[in-house]
PDB file of C-alpha atoms in Angstrom:
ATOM      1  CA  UNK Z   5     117.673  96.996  94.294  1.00 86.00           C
ATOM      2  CA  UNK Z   6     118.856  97.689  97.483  1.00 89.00           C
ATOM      3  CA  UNK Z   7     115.958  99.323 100.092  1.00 94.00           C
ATOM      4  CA  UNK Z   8     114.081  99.702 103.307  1.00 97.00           C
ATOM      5  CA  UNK Z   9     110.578 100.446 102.984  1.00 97.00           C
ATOM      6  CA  UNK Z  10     108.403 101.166 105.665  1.00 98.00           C
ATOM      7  CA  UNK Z  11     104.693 100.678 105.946  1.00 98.00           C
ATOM      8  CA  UNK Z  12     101.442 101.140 108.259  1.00 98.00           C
ATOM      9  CA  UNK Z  13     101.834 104.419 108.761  1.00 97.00           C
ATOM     10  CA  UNK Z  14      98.437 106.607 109.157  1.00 97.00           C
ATOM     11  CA  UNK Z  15      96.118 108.686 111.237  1.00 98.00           C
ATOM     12  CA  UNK Z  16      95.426 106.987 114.959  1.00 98.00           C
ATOM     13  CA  UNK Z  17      93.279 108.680 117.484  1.00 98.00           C
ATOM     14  CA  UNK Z  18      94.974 109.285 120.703  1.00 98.00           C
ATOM     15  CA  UNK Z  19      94.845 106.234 123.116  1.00 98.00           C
ATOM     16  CA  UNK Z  20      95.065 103.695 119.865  1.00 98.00           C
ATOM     17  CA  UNK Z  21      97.562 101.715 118.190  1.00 98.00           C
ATOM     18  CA  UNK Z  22      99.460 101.094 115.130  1.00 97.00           C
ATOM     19  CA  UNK Z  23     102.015  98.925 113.667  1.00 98.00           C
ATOM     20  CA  UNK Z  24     104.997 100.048 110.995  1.00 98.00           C
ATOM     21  CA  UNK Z  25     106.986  97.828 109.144  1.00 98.00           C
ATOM     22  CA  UNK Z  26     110.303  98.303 108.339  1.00 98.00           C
ATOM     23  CA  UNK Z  27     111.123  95.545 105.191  1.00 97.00           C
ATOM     24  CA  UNK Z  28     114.294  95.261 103.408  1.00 95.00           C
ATOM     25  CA  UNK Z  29     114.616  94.166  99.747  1.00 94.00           C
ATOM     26  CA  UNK Z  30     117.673  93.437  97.894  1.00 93.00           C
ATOM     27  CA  UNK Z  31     119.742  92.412 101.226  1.00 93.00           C
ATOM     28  CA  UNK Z  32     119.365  90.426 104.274  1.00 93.00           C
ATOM     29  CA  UNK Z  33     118.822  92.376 107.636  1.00 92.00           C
ATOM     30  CA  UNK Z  34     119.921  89.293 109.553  1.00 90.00           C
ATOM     31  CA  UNK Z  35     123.292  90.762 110.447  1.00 91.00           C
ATOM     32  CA  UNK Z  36     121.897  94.102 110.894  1.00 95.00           C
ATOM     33  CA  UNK Z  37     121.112  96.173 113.712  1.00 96.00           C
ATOM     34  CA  UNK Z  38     117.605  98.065 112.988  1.00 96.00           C
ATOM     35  CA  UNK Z  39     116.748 101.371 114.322  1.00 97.00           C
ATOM     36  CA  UNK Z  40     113.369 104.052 114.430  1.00 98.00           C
ATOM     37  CA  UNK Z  41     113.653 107.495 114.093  1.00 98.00           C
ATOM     38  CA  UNK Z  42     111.290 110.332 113.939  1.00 98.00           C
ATOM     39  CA  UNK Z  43     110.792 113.367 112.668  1.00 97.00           C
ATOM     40  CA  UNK Z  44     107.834 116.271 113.490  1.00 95.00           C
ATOM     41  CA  UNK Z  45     107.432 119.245 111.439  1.00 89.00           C
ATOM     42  CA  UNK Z  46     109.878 122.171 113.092  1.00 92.00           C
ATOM     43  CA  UNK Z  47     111.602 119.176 115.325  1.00 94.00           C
ATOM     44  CA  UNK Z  48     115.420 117.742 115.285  1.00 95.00           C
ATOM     45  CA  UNK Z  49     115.293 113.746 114.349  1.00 95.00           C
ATOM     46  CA  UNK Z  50     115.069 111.865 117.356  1.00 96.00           C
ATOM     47  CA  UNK Z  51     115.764 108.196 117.717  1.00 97.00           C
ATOM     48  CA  UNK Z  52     113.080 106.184 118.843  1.00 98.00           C
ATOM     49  CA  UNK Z  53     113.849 102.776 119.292  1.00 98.00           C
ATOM     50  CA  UNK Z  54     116.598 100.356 117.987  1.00 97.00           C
ATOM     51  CA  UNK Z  55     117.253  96.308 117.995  1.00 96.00           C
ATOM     52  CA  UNK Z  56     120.212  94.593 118.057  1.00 94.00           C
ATOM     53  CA  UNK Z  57     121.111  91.547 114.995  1.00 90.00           C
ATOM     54  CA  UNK Z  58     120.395  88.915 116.902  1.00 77.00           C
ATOM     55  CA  UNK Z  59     117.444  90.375 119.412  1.00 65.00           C
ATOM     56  CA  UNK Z  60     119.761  90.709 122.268  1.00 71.00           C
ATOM     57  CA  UNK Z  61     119.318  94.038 123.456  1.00 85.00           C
ATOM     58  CA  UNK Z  62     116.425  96.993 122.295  1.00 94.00           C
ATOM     59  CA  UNK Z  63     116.490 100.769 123.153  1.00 96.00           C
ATOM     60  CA  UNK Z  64     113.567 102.954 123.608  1.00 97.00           C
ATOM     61  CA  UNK Z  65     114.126 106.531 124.030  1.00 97.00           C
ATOM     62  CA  UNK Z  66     111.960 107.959 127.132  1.00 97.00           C
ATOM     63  CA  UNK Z  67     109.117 109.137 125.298  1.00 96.00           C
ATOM     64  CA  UNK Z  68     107.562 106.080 124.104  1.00 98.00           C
ATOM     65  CA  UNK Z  69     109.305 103.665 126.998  1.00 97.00           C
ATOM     66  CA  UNK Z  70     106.168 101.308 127.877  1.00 97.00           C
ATOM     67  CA  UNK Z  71     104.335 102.255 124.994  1.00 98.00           C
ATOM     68  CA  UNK Z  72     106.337 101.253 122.025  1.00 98.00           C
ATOM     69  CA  UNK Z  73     107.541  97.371 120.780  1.00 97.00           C
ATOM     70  CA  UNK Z  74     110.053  96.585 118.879  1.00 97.00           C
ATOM     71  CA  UNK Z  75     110.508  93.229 117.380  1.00 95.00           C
ATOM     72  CA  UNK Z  76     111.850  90.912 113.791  1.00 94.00           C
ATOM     73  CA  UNK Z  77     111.096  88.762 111.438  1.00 93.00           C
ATOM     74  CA  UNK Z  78     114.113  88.008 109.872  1.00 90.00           C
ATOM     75  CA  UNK Z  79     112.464  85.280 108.287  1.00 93.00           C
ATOM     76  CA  UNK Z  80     110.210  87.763 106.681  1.00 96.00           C
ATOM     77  CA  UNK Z  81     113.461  90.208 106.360  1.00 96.00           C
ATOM     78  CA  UNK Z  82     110.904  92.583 108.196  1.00 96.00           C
ATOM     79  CA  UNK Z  83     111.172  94.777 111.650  1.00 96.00           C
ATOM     80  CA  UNK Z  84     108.419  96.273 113.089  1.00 97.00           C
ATOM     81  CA  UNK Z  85     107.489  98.986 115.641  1.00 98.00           C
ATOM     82  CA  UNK Z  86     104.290  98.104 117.940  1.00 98.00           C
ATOM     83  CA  UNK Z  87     102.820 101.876 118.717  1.00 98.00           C
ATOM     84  CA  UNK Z  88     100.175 101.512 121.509  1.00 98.00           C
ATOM     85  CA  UNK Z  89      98.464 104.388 123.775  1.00 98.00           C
ATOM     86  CA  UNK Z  90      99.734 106.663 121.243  1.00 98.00           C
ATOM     87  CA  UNK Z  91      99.945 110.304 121.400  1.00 98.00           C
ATOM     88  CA  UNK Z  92      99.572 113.938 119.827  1.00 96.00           C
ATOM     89  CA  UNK Z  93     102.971 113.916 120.498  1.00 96.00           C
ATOM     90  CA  UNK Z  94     104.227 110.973 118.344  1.00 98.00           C
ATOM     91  CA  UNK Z  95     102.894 112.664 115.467  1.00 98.00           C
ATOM     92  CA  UNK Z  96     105.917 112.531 112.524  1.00 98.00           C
ATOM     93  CA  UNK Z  97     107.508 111.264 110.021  1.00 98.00           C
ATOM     94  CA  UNK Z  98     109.048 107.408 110.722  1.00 98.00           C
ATOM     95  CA  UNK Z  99     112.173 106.192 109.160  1.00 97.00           C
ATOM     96  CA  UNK Z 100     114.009 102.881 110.195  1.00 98.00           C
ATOM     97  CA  UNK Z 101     118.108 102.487 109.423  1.00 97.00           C
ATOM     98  CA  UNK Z 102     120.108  99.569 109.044  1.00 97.00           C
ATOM     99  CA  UNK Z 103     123.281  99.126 110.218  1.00 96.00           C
ATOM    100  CA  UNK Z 104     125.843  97.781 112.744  1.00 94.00           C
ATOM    101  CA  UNK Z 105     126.831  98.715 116.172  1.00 92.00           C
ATOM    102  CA  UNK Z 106     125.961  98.668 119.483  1.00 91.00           C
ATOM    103  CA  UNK Z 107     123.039  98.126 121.051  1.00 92.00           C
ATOM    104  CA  UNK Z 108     122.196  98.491 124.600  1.00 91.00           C
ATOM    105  CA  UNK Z 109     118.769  98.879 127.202  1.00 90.00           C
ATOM    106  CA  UNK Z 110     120.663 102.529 127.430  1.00 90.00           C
ATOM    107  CA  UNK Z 111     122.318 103.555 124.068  1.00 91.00           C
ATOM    108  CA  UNK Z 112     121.771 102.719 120.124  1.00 93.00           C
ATOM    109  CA  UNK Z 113     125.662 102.762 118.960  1.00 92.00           C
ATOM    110  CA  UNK Z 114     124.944 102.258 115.452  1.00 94.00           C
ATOM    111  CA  UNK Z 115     126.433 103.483 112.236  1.00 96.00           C
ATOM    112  CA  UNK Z 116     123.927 103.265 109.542  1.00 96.00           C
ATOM    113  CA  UNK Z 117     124.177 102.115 106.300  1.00 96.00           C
ATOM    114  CA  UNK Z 118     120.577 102.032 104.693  1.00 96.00           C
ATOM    115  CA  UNK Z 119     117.564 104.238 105.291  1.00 96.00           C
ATOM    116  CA  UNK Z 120     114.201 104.102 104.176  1.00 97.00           C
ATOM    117  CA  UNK Z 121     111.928 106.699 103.106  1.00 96.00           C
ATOM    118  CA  UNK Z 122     109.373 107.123 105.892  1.00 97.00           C
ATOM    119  CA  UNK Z 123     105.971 106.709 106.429  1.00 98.00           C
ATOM    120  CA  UNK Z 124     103.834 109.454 107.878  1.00 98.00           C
ATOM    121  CA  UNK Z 125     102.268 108.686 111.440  1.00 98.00           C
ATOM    122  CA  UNK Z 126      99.251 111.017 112.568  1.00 98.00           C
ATOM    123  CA  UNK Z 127      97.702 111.249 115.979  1.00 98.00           C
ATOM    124  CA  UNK Z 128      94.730 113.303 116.191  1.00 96.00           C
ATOM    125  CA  UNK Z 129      90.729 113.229 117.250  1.00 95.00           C
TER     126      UNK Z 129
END
């Protein structure tokens, strides 16, 4: 069966960290370009961060420039998203997306062909 799943979501207290995973079953993200998106309740999706197949380029949107890392393991078929200094703010719902495209220090280009199912990430005192 084809599927992302994503993992490590949870609550954080402001100021901490957390790490999602983004692993793919039934397919090899090798030649894929991965990407993070969020939702908050009442909020439009926003894209968060993206990587390119081969780790030559990553995007992170303004918000969580500095704070956020991503990285892959394509030996473990797995991407993840490093959240440090987190905020009230990056309180949502996570999804990753693979698929192939551009990808830029300035843009994601991507047009995505898999998407997971989210995991919830919760950043409160």
């Amino acid at each position: 069966q084809v599927q992302l799943v994503e993992s490590g979501g949870g609550l954080v207290q402001p100021g901490g960290s957390l790490t999602l995973s983004c692993a793919a079953s039934g397919f090899s993200l090798d030649y894929y370009a991965i990407g993070w998106f969020r939702r908050a309740p009442g909020k439009e999706r926003e894209g968060v961060s993206c990587i390119s197949n081969g780790e030559r380029g990553a995007y992170y949107a303004d918000s969580v420039k500095g704070r956020f890392t991503i990285s892959r393991d394509n030996v473990k078929n797995t991407v993840y998203l490093q959240m440090n200094n987190v905020k009230p703010g990056d309180t949502a719902e996570y999804f990753c997306a693979a698929g192939w495209g551009t990808v830029s220090t300035d843009a994601c280009l991507l047009e995505y062909k898999y998407w997971g199912q989210g995991t919830q990430v919760t950043v409160s005192s």
